[in-house]
mmCIF file of C-alpha atoms and ligand atoms in Angstrom:
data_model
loop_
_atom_site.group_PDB
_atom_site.id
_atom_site.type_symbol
_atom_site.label_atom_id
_atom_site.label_comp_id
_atom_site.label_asym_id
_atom_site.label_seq_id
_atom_site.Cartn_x
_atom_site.Cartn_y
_atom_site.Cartn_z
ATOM 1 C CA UNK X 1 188.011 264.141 100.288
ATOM 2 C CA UNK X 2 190.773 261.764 101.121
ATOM 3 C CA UNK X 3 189.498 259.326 103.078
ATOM 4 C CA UNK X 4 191.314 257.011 104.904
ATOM 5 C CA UNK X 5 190.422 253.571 103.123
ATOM 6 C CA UNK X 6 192.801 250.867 102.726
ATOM 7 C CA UNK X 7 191.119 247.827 100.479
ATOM 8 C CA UNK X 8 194.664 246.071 99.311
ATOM 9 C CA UNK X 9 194.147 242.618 98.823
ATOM 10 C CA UNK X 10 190.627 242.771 99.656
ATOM 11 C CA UNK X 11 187.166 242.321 97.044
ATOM 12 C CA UNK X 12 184.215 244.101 96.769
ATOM 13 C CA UNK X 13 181.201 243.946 94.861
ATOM 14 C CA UNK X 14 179.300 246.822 94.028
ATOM 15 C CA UNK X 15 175.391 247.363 92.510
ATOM 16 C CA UNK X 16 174.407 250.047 90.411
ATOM 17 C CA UNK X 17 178.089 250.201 88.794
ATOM 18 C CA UNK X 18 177.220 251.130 85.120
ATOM 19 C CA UNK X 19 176.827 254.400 86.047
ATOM 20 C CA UNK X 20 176.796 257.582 88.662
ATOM 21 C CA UNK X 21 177.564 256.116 92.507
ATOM 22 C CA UNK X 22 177.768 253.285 91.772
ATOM 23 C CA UNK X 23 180.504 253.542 89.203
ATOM 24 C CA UNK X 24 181.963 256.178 91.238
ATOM 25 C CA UNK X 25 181.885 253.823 94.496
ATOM 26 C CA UNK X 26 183.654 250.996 92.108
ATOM 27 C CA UNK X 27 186.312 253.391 91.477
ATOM 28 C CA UNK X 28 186.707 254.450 94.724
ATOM 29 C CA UNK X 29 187.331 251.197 95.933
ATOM 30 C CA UNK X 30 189.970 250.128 93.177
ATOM 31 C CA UNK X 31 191.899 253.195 93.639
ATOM 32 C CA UNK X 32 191.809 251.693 98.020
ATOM 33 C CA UNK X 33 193.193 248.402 96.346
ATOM 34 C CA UNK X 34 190.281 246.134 95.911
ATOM 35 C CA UNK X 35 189.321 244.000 93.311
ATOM 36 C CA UNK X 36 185.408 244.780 92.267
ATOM 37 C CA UNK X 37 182.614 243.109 90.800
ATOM 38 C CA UNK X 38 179.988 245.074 89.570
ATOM 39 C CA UNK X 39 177.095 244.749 88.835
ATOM 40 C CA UNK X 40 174.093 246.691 86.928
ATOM 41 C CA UNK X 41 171.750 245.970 83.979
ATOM 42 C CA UNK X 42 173.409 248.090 81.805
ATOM 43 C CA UNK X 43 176.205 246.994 79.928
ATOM 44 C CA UNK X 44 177.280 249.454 78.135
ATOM 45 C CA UNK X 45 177.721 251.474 81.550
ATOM 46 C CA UNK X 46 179.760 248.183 82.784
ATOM 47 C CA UNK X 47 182.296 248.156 80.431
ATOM 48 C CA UNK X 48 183.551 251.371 81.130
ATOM 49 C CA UNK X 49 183.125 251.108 84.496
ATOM 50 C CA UNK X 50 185.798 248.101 84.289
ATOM 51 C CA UNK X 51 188.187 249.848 82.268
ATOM 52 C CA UNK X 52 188.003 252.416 84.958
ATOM 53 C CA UNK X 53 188.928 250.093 87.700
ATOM 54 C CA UNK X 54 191.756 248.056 85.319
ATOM 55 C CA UNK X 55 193.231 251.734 85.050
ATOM 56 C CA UNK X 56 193.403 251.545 88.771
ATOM 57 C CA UNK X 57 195.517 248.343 88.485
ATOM 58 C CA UNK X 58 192.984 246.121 89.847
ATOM 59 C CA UNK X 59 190.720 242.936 88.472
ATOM 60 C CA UNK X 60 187.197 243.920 87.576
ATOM 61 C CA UNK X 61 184.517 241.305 87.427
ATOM 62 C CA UNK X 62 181.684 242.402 85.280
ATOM 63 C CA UNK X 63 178.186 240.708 85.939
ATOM 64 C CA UNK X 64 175.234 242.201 84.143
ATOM 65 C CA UNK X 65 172.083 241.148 86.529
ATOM 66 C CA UNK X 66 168.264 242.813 86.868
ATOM 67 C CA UNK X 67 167.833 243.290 90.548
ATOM 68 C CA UNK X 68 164.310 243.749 90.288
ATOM 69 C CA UNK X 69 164.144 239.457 89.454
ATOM 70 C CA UNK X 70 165.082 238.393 93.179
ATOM 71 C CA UNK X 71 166.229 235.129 91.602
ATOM 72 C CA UNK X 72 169.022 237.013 89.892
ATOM 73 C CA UNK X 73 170.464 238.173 93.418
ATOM 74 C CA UNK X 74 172.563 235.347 94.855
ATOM 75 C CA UNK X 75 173.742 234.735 91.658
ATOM 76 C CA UNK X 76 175.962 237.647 92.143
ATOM 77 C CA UNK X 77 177.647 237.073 95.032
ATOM 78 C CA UNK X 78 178.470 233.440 93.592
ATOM 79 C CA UNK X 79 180.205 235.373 90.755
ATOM 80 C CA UNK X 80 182.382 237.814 92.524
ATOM 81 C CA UNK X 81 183.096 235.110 94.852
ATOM 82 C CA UNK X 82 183.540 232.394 91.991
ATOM 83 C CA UNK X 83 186.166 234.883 90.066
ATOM 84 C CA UNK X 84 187.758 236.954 93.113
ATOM 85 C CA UNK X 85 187.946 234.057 95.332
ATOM 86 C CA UNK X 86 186.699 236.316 98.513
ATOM 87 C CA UNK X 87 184.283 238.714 99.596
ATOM 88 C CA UNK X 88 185.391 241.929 101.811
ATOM 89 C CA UNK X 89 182.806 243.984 100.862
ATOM 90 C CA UNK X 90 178.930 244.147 99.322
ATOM 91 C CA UNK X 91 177.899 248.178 98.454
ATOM 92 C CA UNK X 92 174.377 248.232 97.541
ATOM 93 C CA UNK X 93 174.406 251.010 95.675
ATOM 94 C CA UNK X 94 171.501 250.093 92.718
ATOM 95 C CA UNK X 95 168.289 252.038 92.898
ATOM 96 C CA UNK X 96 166.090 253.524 91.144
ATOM 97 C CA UNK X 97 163.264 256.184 91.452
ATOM 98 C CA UNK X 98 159.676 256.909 90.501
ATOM 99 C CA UNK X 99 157.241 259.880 91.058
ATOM 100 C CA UNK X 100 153.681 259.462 90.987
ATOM 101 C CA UNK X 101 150.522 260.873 92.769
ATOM 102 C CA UNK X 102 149.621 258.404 95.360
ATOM 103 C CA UNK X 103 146.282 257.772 94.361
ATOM 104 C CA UNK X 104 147.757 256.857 90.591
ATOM 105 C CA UNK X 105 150.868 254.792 91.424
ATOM 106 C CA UNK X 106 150.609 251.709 88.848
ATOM 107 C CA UNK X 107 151.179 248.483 91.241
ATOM 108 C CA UNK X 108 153.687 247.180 88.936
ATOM 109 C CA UNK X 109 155.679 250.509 89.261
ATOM 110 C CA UNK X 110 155.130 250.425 93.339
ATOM 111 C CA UNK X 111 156.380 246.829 93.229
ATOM 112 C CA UNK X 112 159.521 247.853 91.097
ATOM 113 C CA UNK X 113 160.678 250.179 93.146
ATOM 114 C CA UNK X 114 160.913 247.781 96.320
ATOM 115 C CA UNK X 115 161.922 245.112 94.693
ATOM 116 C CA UNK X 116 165.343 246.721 93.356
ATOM 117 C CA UNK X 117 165.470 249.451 96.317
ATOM 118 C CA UNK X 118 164.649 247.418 99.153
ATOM 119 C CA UNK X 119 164.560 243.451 98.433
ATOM 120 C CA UNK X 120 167.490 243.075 96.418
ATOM 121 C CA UNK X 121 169.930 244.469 99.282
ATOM 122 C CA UNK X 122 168.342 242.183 101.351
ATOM 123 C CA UNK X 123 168.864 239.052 99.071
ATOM 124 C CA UNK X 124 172.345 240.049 98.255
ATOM 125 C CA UNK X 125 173.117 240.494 101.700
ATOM 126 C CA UNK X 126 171.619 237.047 102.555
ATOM 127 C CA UNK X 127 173.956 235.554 99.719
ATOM 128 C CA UNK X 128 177.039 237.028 101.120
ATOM 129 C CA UNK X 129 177.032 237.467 104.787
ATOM 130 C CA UNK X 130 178.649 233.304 105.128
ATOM 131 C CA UNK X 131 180.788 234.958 102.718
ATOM 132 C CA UNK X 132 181.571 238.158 105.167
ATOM 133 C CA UNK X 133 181.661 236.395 108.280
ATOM 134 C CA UNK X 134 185.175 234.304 107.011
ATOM 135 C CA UNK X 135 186.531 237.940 105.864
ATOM 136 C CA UNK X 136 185.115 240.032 108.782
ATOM 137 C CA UNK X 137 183.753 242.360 105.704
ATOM 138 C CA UNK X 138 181.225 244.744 105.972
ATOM 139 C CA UNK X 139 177.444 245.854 104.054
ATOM 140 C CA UNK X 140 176.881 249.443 103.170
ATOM 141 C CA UNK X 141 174.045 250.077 101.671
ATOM 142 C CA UNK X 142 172.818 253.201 100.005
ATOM 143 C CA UNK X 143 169.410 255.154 101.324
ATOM 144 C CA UNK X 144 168.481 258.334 100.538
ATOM 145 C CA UNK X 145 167.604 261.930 102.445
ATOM 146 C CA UNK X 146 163.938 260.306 101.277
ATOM 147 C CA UNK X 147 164.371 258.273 104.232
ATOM 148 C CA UNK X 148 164.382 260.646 106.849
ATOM 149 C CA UNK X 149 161.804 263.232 105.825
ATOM 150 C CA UNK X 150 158.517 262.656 103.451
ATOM 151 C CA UNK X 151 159.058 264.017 99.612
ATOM 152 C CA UNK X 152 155.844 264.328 97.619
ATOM 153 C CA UNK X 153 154.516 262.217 94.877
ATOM 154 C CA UNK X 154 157.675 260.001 96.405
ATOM 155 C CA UNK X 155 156.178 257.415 98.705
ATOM 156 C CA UNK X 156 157.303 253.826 96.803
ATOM 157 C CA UNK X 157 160.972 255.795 96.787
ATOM 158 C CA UNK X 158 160.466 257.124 100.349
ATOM 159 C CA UNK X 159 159.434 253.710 101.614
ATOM 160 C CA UNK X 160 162.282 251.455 100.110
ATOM 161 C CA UNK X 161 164.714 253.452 101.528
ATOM 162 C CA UNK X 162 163.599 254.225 105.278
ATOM 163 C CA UNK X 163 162.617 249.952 104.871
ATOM 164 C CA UNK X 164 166.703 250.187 103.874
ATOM 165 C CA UNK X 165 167.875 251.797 106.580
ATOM 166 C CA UNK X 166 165.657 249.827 108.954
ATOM 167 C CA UNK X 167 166.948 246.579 107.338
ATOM 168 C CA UNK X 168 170.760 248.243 108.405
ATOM 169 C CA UNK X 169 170.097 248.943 111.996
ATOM 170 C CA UNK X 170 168.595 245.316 112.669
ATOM 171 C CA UNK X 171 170.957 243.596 110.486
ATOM 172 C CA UNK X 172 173.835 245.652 112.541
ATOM 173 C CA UNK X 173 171.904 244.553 115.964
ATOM 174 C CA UNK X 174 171.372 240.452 114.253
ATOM 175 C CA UNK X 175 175.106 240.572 113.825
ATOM 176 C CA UNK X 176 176.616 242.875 116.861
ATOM 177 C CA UNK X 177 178.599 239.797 118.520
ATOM 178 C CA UNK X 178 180.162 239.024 115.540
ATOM 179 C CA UNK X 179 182.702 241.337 113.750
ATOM 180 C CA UNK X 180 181.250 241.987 110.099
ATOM 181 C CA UNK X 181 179.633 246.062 109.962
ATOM 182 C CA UNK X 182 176.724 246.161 108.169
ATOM 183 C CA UNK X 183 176.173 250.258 107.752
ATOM 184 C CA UNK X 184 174.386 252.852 105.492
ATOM 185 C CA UNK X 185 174.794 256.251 103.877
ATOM 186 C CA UNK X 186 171.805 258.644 102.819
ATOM 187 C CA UNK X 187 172.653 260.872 100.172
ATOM 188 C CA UNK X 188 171.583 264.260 99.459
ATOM 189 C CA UNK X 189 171.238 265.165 95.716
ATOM 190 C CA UNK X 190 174.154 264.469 93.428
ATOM 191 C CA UNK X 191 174.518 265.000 90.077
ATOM 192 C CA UNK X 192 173.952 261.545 88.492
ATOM 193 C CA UNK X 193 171.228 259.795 85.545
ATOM 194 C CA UNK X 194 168.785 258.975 88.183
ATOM 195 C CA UNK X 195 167.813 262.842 88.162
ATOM 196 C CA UNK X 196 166.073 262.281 84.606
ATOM 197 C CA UNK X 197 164.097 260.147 86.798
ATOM 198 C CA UNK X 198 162.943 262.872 88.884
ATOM 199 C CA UNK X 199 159.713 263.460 87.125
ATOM 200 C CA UNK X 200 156.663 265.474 88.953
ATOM 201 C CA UNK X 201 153.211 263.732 88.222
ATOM 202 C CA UNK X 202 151.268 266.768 86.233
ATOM 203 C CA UNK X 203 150.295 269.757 88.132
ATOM 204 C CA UNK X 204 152.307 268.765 90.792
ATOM 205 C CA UNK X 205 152.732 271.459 93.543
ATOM 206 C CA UNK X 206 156.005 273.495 93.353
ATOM 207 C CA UNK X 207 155.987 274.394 96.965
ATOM 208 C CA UNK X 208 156.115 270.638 98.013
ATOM 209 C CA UNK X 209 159.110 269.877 95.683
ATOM 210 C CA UNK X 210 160.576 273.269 97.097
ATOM 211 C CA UNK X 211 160.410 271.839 100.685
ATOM 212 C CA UNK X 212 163.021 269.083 99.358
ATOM 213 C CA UNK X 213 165.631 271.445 97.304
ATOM 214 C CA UNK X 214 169.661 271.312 98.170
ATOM 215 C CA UNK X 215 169.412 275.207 99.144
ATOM 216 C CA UNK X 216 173.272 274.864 99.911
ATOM 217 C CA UNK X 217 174.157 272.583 96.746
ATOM 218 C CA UNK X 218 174.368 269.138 95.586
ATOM 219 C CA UNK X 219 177.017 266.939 97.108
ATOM 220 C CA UNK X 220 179.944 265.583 94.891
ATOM 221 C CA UNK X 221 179.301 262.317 94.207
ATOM 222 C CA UNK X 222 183.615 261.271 94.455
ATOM 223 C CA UNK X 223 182.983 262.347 98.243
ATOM 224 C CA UNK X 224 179.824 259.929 98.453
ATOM 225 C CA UNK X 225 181.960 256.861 97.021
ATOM 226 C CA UNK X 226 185.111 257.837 99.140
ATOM 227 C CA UNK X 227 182.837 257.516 101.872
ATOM 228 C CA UNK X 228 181.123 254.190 101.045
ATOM 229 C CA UNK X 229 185.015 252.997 100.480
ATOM 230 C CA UNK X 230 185.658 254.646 103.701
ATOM 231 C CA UNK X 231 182.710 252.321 105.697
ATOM 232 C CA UNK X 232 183.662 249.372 103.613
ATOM 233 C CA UNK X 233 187.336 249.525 105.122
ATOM 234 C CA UNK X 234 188.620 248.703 108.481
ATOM 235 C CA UNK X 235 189.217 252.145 109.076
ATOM 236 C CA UNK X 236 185.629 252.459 109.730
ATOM 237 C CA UNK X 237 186.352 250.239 112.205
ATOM 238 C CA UNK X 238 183.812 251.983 114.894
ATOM 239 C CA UNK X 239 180.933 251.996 112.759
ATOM 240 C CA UNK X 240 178.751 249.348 112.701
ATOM 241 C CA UNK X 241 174.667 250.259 112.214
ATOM 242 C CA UNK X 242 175.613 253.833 111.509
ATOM 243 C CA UNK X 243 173.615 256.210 108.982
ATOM 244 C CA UNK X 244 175.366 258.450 107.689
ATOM 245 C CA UNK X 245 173.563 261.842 106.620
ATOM 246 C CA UNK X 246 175.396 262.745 103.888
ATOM 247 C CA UNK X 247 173.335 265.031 102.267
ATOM 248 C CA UNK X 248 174.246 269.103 102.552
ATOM 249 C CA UNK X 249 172.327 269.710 105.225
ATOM 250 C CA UNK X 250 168.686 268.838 104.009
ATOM 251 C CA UNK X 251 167.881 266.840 106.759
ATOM 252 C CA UNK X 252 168.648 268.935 109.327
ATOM 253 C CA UNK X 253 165.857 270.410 109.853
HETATM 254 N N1 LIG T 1 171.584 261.047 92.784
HETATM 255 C C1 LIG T 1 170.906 261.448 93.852
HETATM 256 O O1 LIG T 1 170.521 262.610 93.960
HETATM 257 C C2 LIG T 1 170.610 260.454 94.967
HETATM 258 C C3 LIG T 1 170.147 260.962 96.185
HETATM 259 C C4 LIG T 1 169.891 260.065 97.221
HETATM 260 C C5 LIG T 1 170.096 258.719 97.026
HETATM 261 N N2 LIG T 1 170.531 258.255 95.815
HETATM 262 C C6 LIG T 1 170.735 256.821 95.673
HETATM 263 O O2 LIG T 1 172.035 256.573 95.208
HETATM 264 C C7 LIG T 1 172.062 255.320 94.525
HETATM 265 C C8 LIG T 1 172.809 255.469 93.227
HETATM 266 O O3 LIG T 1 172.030 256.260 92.355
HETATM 267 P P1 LIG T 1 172.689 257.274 91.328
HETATM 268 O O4 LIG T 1 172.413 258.623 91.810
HETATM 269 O O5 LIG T 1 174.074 256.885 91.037
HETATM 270 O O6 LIG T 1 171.749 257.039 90.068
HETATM 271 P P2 LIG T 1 172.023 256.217 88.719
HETATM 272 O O7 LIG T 1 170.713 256.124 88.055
HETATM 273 O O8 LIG T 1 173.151 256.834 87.999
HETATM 274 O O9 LIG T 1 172.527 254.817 89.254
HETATM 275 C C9 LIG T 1 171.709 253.743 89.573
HETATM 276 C C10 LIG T 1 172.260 252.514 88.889
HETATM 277 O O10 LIG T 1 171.430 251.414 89.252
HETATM 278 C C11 LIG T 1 171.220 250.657 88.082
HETATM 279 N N3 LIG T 1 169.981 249.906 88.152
HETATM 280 C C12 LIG T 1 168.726 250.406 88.126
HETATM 281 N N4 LIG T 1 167.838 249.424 88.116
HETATM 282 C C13 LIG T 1 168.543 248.268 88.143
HETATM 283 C C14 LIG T 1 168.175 246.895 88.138
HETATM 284 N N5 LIG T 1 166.888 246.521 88.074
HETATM 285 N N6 LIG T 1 169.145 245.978 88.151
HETATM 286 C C15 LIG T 1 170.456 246.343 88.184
HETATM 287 N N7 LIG T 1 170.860 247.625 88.184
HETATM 288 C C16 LIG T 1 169.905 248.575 88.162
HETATM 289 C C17 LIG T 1 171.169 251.669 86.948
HETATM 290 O O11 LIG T 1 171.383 251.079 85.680
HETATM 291 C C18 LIG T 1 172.237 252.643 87.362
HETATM 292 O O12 LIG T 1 173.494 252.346 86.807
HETATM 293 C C19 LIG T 1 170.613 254.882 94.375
HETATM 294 O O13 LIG T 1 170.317 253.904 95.356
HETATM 295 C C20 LIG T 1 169.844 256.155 94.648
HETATM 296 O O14 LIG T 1 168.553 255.899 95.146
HETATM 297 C C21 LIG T 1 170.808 259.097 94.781
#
C-alpha cells in the first residue's frame, strides 16, 4: 500500500505478534524503523516473528504473556520499556474468537473472550499511557467489522470489540488536550489462523453467516498492518479517536 509511516528511532510494542496481524503489524513497523516488542502466548510464533523484524535491521524484544490473566498486562509494557528504553507506540492487536448459540455460551468461554479482546487493551493501555504521554505516542487498537453490525452465534466476539471501540473514542475524548492519539481499525476478513476459529455452533443457519460474507474479497492483511503503522506514526497526525473501516465494504450497508 505504501503508507506513509516513519517510526526511526521510535518503539513499539505489539500483541498478538506470533502470528497473522499481529506479526504482520510487527513487521510493518520495523520495516518504518521501530524497534518492537511483541508479545503473544505462542512462542514458537514469536521467534519467527523476531527474526522477521532483525531482518528489518531493528531490535526485537520478545515477551511471551497470556492476556487473558490481567495480572500479566503491565508486565509488558515494563518489558518493552525495560529493554527499548521508550514507548512510541502500543498496537493491540491480540484477540481471539468464539462461536456459540447464545443460549449455550459456557461462562468461562464468554469471560475469555473479554478478558483478552476487551480488558487486556485496556490494562495495557493503563500501563503505558505515563509511558506515551513523555513520547507523545499513540494506541491503536484492533476491532473488528463485528463491531459495527451483529454476526450470529457471535455476541461475546461482537461485544468485546464494539466495548473496544467505545474504550477508543472515550480514551481519545479523556486525552484530547494532550497530544498522544489513541485510535482504532476494524478489519474485514483477512486471511489469518483465527479463521480456524470461525466455527458455527451445529445447525447453525447459513443465511445468517451469509449476511456477514466479504462478497468483494478478503482484505490483505500487509495493507491492515501498513495501516496500523500508518496510525501509530506522526503522519497520522490528524487522527486521534478515529475508526477506521477497513473492511471491503461489509459495513457499508
Ligand atoms: N482475520 C480476520 O478476519 C479478522 C477480522 C476482524 C478482526 N480481526 C482481529 O484482528 C486481530 C488479529 O487477529 P488475526 O486475524 O491476526 O488472528 P490470529 O489468530 O492469527 O492472531 C491473534 C494472535 O493473538 C494471540 N493470542 C490469542 N490469545 C492470546 C492470549 N490469551 N494472550 C496472548 N496472545 C494471544 C494468538 O496467539 C495469535 O497470535 C484480532 O484482534 C482479531 O479479532 C481479525
Amino acid at each position: 500500500m505504501g503508507m506513509p509511516s516513519d517510526m526511526t528511532g521510535k518503539a513499539a510494542l505489539v500483541t498478538g505478534a506470533g502470528g497473522g496481524l499481529g506479526q504482520a503489524t510487527a513487521v510493518a513497523l520495523a520495516r518504518a524503523g521501530a524497534d518492537v516488542c511483541i508479545v503473544d502466548i505462542k512462542a514458537d510464533g514469536l521467534a519467527q516473528t523476531a527474526a522477521l523484524v532483525e531482518t528489518s535491521g531493528r531490535q526485537a524484544v520478545v515477551h511471551i504473556a497470556d492476556l487473558g490473566v490481567a495480572e500479566n498486562c503491565a508486565a509488558c509494557v515494563t518489558a518493552a520499556v525495560d529493554r527499548l528504553g521508550r514507548l512510541d507506540a502500543l498496537c493491540n492487536v491480540a484477540g481471539i474468537l468464539r462461536l456459540a448459540n447464545s443460549h449455550d455460551m459456557p461462562l468461562a468461554d464468554w469471560n475469555l473472550v473479554l478478558a483478552v479482546n476487551l480488558t487486556a487493551p485496556f490494562l495495557l493501555s493503563q500501563a503505558a499511557i505515563p509511558h506515551l504521554l513523555k513520547t507523545n505516542g499513540a494506541i491503536v487498537n484492533v476491532a473488528s467489522l463485528a463491531a459495527h453490525i451483529g454476526e450470529a452465534y457471535a455476541a461475546a466476539y461482537c461485544a468485546s470489540k464494539a466495548g473496544l471501540v467505545q474504550m477508543t473514542k472515550s480514551m481519545a475524548m479523556e486525552f484530547l488536550k494532550q497530544p498522544i492519539r489513541i485510535n482504532a481499525i476494524s478489519p474485514g476478513g483477512m486471511a489469518t489462523p483465527i479463521g480456524a476459529s470461525f466455527v458455527p455452533p451445529a445447525e447453525a443457519d447459513a443465511e445468517l453467516l451469509a449476511r456477514f460474507r466479504p462478497i468483494r474479497g478478503l482484505v490483505e492483511v500487509a495493507d491492515m498492518a501498513e495501516m496500523i503503522a500508518y496510525l501509530a506514526s506522526d503522519a497520522a497526525r490528524g487522527f486521534h479517536g478515529a475508526i477506521i473501516q477497513m473492511d471491503n465494504g461489509i459495513t457499508a450497508g
